[in-house]
Coordinates of C-alpha atoms and ligand atoms in Angstrom, one line a residue:
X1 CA 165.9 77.2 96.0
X2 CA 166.3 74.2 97.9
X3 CA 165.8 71.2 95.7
X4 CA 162.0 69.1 95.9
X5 CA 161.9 65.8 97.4
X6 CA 161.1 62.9 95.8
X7 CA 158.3 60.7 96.4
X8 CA 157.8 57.3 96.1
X9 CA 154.1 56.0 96.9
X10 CA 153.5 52.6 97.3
X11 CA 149.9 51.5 96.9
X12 CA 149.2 55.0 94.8
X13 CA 145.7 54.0 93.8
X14 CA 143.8 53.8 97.0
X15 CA 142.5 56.1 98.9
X16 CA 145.8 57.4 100.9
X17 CA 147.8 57.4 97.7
X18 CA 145.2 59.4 95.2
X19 CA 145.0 62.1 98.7
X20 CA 148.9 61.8 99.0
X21 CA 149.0 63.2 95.5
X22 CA 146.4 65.4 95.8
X23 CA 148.6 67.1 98.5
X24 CA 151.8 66.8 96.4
X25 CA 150.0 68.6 93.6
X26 CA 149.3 71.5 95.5
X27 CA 152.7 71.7 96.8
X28 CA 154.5 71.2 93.3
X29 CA 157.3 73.3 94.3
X30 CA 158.1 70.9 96.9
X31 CA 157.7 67.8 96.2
X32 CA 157.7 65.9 92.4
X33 CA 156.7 61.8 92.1
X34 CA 159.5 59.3 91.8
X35 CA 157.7 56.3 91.5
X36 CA 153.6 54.8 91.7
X37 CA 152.9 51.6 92.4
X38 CA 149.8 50.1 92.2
X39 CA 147.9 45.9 91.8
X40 CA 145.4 46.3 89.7
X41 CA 143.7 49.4 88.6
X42 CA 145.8 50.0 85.7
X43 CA 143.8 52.4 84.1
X44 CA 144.0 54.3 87.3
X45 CA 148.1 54.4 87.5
X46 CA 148.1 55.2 83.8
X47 CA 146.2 58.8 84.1
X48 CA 148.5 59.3 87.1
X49 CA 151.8 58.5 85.3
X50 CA 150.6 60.8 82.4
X51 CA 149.6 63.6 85.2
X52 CA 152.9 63.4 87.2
X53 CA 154.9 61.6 85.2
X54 CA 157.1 60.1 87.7
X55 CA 160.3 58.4 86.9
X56 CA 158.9 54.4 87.9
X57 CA 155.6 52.6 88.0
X58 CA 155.7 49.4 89.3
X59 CA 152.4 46.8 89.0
X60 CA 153.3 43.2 90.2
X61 CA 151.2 41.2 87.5
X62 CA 154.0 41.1 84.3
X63 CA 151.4 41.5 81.7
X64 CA 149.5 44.4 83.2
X65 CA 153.2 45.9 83.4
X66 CA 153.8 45.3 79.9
X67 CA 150.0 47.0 78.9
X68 CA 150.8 49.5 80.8
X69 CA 154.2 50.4 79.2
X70 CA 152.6 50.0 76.3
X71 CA 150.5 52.8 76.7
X72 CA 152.9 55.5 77.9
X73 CA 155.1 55.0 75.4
X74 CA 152.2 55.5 72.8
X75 CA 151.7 58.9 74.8
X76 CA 155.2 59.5 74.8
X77 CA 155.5 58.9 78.8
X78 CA 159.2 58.1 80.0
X79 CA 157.8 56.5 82.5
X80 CA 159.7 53.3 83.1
X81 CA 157.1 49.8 84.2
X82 CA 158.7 47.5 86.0
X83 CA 157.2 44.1 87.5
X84 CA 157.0 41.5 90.0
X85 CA 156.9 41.6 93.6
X86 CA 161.3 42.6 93.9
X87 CA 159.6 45.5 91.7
X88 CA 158.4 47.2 94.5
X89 CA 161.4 46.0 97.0
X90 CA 163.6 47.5 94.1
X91 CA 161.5 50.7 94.3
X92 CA 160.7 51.3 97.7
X93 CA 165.4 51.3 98.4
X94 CA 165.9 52.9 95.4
X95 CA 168.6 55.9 95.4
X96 CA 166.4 58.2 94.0
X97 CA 163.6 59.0 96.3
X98 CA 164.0 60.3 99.8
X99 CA 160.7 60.0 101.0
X100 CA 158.3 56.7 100.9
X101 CA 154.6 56.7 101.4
X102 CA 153.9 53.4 102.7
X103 CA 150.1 53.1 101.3
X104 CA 149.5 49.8 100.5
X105 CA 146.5 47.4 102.1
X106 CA 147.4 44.7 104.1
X107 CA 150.2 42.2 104.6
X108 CA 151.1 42.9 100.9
X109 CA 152.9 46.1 102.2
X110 CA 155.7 43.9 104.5
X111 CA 158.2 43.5 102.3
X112 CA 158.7 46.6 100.9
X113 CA 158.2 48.7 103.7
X114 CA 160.7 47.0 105.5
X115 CA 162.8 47.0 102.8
X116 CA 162.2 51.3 102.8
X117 CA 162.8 50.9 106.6
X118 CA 166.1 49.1 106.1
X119 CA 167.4 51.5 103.3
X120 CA 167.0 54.8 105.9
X121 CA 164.1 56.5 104.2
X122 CA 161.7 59.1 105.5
X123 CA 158.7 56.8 106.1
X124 CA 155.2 58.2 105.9
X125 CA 153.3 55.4 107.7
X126 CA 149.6 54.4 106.3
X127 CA 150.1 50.3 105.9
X128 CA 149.5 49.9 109.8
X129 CA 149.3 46.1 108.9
X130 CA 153.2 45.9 108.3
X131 CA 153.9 47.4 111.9
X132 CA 151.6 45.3 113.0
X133 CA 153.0 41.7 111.3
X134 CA 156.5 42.9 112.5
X135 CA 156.3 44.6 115.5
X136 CA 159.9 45.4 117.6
X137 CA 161.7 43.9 114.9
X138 CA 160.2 47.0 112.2
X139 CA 161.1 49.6 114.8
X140 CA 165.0 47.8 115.4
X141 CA 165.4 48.3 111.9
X142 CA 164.5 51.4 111.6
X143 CA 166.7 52.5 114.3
X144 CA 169.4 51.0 113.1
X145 CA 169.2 52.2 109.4
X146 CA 168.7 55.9 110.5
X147 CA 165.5 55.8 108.8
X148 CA 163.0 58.4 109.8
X149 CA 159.4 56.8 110.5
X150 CA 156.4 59.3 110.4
X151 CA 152.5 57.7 111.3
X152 CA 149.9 59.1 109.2
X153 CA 147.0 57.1 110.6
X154 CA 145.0 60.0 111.9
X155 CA 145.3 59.2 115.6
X156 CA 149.2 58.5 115.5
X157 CA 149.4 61.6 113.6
X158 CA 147.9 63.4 116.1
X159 CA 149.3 62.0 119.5
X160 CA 152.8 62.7 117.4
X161 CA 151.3 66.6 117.2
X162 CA 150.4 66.4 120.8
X163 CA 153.9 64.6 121.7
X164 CA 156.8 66.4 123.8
X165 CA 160.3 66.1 122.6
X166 CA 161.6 64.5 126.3
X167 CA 161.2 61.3 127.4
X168 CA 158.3 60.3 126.6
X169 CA 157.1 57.4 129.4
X170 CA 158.3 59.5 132.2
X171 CA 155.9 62.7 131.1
X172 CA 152.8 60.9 129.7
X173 CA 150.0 59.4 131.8
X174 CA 148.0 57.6 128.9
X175 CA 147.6 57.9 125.5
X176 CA 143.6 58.1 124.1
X177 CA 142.8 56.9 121.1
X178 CA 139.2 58.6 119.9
X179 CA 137.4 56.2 117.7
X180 CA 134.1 57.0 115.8
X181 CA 132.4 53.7 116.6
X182 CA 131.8 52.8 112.7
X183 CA 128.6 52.7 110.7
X184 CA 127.4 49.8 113.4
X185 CA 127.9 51.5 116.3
X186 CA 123.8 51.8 117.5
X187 CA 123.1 49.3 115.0
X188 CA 121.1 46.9 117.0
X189 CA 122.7 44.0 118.4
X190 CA 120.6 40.8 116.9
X191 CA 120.9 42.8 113.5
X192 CA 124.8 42.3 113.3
X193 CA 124.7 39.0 112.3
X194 CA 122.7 40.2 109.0
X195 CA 124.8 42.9 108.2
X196 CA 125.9 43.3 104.7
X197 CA 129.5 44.6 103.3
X198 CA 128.1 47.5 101.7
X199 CA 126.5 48.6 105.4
X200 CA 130.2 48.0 106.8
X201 CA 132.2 49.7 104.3
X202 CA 129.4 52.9 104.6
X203 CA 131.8 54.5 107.1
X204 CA 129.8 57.9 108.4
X205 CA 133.1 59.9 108.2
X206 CA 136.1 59.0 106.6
X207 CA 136.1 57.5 102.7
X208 CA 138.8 54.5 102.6
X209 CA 139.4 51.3 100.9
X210 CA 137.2 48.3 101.5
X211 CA 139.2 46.3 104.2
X212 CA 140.0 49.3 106.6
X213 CA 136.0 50.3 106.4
X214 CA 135.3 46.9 107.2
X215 CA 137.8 47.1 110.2
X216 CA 136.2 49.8 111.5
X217 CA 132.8 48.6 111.5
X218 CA 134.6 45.3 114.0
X219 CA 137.1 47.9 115.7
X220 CA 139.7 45.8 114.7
X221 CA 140.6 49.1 113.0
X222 CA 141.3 50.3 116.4
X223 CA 142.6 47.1 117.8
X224 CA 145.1 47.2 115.3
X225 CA 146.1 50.9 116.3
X226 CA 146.5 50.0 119.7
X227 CA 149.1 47.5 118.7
X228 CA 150.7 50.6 116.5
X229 CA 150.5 52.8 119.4
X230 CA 152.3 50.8 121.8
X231 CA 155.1 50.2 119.1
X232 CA 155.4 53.6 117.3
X233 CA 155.8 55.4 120.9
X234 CA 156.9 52.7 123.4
X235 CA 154.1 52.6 125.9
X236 CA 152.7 49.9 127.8
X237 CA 149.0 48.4 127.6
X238 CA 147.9 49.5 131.2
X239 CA 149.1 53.7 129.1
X240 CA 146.1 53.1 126.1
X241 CA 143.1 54.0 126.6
X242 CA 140.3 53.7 123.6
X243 CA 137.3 56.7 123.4
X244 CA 134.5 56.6 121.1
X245 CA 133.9 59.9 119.7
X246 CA 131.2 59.6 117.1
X247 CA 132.1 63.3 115.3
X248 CA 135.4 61.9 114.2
X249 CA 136.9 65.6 115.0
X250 CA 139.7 65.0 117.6
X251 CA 141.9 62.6 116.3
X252 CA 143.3 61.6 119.5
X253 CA 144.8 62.8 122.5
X254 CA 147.9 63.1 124.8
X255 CA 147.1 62.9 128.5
X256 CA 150.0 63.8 130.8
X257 CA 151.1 63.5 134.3
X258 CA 150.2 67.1 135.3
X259 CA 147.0 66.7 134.3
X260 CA 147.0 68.6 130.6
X261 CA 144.9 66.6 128.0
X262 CA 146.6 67.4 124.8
X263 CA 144.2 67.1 121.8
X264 CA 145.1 67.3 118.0
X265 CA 141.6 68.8 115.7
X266 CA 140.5 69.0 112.5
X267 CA 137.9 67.9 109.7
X268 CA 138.2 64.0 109.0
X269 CA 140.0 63.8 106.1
X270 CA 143.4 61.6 105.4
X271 CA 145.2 64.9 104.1
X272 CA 146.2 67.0 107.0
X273 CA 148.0 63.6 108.0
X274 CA 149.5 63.1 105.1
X275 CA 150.4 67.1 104.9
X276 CA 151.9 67.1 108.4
X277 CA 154.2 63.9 107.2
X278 CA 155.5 65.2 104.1
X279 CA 156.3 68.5 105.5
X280 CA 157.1 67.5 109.1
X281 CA 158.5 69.7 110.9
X282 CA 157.2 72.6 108.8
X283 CA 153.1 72.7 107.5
X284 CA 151.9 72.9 104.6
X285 CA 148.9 74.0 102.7
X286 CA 146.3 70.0 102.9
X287 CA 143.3 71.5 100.8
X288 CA 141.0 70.2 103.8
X289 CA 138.2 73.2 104.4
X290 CA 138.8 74.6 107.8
X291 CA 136.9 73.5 110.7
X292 CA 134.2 75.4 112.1
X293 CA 133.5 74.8 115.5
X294 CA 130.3 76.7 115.7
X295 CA 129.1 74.4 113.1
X296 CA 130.2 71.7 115.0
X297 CA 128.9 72.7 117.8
X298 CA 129.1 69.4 120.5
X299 CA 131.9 66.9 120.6
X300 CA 130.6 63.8 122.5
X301 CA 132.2 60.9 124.0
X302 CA 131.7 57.6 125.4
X303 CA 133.0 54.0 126.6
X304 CA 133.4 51.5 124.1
X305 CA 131.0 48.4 124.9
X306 CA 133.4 45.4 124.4
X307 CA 130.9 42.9 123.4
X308 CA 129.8 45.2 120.6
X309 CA 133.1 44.8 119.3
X310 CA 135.1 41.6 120.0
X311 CA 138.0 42.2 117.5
X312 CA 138.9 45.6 119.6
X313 CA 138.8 42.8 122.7
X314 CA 141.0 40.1 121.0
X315 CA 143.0 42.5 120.2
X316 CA 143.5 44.5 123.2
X317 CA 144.2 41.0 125.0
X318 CA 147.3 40.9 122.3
X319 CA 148.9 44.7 123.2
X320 CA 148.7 42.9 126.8
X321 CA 150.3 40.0 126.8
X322 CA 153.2 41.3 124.7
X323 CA 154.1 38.1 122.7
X324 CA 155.9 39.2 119.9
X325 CA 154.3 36.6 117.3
X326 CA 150.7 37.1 118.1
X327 CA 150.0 40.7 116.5
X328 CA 151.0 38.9 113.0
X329 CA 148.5 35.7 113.3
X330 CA 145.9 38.4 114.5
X331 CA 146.7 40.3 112.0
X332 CA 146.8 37.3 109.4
X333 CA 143.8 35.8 110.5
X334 CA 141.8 39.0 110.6
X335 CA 143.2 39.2 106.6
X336 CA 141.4 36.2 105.6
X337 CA 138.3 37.0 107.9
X338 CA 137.4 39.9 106.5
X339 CA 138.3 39.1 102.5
X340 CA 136.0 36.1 103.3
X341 CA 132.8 38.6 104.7
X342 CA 133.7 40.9 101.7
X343 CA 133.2 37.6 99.4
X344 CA 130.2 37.0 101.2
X345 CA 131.3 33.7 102.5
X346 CA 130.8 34.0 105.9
X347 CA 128.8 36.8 108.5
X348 CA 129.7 39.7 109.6
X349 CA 130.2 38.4 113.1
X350 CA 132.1 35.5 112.5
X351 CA 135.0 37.5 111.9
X352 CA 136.1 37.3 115.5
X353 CA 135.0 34.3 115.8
X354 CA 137.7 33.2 113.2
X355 CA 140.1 35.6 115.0
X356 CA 139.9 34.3 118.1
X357 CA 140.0 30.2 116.7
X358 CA 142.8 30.7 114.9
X359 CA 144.7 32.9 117.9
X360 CA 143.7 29.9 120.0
X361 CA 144.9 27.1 117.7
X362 CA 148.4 28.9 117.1
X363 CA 148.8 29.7 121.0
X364 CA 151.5 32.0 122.4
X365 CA 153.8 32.5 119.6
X366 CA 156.8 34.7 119.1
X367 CA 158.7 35.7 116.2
X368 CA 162.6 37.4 116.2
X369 CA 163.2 37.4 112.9
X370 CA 161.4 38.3 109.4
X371 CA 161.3 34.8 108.2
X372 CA 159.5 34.1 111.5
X373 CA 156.9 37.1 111.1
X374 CA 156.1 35.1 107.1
X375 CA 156.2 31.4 108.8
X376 CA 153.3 32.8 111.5
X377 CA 151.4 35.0 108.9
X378 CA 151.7 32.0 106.6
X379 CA 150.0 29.4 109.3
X380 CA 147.4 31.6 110.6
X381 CA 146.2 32.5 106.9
X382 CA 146.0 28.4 106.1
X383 CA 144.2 28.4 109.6
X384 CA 141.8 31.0 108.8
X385 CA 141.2 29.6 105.1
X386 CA 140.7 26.5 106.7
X387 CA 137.4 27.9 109.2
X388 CA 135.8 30.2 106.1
X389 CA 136.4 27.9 103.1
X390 CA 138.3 30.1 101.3
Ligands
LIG1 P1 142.9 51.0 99.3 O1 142.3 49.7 99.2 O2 142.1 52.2 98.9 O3 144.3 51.0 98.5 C1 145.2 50.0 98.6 C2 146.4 50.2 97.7 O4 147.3 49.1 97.8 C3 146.0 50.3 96.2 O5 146.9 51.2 95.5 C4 146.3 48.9 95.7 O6 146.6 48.9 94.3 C5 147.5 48.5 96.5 N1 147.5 47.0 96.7 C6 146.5 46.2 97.2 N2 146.9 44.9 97.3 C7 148.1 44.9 96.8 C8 149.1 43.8 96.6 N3 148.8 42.6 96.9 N4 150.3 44.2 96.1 C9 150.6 45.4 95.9 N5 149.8 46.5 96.0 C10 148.5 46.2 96.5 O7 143.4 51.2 100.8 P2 143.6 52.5 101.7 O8 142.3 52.8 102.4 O9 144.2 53.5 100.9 O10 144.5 52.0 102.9 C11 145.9 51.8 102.6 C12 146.6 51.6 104.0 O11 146.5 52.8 104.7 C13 146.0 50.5 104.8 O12 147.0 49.8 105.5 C14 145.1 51.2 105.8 O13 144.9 50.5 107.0 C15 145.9 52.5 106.0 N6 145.0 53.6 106.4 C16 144.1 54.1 105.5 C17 143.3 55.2 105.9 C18 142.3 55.8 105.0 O14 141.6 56.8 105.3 N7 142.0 55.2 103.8 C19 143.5 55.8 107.2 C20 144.5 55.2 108.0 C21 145.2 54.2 107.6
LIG2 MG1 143.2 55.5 112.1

């Protein structure tokens, strides 16, 4: 028998990591844990350690590591705890793993996804902020370590399905990118200001962690994916095209030059994704229920209206103008935006507002090297602190 792969998840306690395991535990023969990291819900990593008793955990606070040590060894877990942000550098290049789930929120994720990138692992892409921050200079790394780079956000997942092997430019007209619309999307337009973060996080379709829900209720969610898009598979603005599609059942499409409109289906749920990455080029068994189409029954569409959703605007106007520093101070400043609404410190709809300022203020930067990406990220944070008061 061939032997399993090993699997290191970063960010192992949020939503993609508990369903990435979920999938590895139905597939035990396959696959077996290396290492989980997680930030703060230590009680959380402790029942998975004692479940799949991988090799490493890794928490960055040194005194939750040292808690958590504590209690695996009174279990007699061999788990080893290490610490400290090189902790999860250390674990996403180490030797023995082959495959990294890169499942972590948020700018947090950079470093060690990179740092995967850089070492030539298989990459199972969920933290679509570190593409994001990065940009080209993500990809050149990847291409120059050998590493192999698999997108598990849904829609990338599914244009990859829908992909040829060929050249890709030459053969596709326009990639579409379906999009639910949110929990906001007939909400009223006066009512937005009001809007409270449990309305935004009450996503009608998908269950995720706080800051992604609330990224779909602006569509910076989707703004973010365009920028992912146009990096993961090479293509131009003028080739990305943005559908709402309340019923979250396609996931997106491939539209090519003969006139074919690929479209990848299923029920919304994070583990075909994750199945299709692990397993890639094979498929594996996902636990998702199978769709019925009967049930279904209508798929609809329609356009997105852009002053509904500013973010997806500001953020479209980035994937256009192609400066290589401004996805990370959108990025950055949308970071700070949306902690801030979560904290109830400002609305709902200043979020863009705060975008946009701070994408203003910073004007048409670029960034060619990693030091460059933290300098901009850095500056558009203090920017955005600066407008919510944070
Ligand atoms: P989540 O909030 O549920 O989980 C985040 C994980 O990151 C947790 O394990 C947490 O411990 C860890 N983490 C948070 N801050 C950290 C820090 N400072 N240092 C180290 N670890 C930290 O988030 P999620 O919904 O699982 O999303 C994870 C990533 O996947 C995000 O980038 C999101 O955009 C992307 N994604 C999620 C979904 C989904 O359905 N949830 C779909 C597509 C893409
Ligand atoms: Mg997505």
């Amino acid at each position: 028998m061939q032997d399993k792969s090993r699997i290191t998840i970063l960010g192992a306690t949020g939503s993609i990591g508990t369903n990435t395991l979920d999938v590895i535990a139905r597939n035990a023969d396959r696959y077996e844990v290396y290492a989980l990291t997680a930030f703060r819900r230590i009680d959380v990593l402790f029942d998975q350690c004692c479940r799949f008793k991988p090799r490493f955990a890794v928490i960055p606070d040194r005194k939750l590591a040292v808690d958590l040590q504590d209690r695996l060894r009174v279990h007699g877990i061999n788990t080893k705890v290490l610490s400290g942000e090189q902790g999860l550098v250390e674990i996403a290049t180490d030797d023995g793993s082959d495959t990294v789930m890169a499942a972590i929120v948020g700018a947090a994720g950079l470093l060690p996804t990179l740092a995967a990138a850089a070492a030539g692992k298989k990459i199972l892409l969920a933290n679509k902020e570190s593409l994001v921050m990065s940009g080209p200079l993500f990809m050149t790394i990847v291409r120059e370590s050998g590493a192999q780079l698999l997108p598990i956000d849904s829609e990338h997942n599914a244009i990859f399905q829908c992909l040829p092997s060929g050249n890709v430019t030459q053969q596709v007209k326009k990639l579409l990118l379906t999009a639910s619309g949110g929990p906001l999307l007939r909400e009223p337009m006066d009512r937005l200001q009001s809007v409270t973060p449990e309305q935004a996080c009450a996503h009608p379709n998908w269950r995720m962690g706080r800051k992604i829900s609330v990224d779909s209720a602006t569509m910076m969610n989707k703004g973010l994916e365009l920028i992912e898009a146009s990096l993961l598979f090479d293509i131009s603005a003028a080739q990305l095209e943005v559908v709402i599609h309340p019923e979250s059942i396609i996931h997106s499409m491939v539209e090519y030059i003969d006139g074919s409109v690929l479209a990848q289906m299923g029920q919304p749920d994070m583990r075909t994704p994750i199945a299709y990455g692990l397993a890639w080029p094979e498929r594996i068994e996902s636990g998702v229920p199978f769709l019925d189409l009967v049930k279904v029954a209508t798929l609809n569409f329609e356009q997105v209206d852009l002053n509904r959703f500013p973010c997806l605007k500001l953020a479209m106007d980035v994937v256009a103008r192609q400066n290589s520093g401004e996805s990370a101070v959108l990025n950055a400043a949308n970071e700070i935006a949306v902690q801030a609404f979560l904290d109830e410190l400002i609305r709902f709809t200043d979020i863009p507002i705060v975008v946009e300022k701070v994408l203003e203020q910073m004007g048409p930067v670029s960034a060619h090297t990693i030091e460059e990406v933290l300098a901009l990220d850095a500056n558009a944070r203090r920017l955005a602190a600066q407008r919510v008061g944070s």
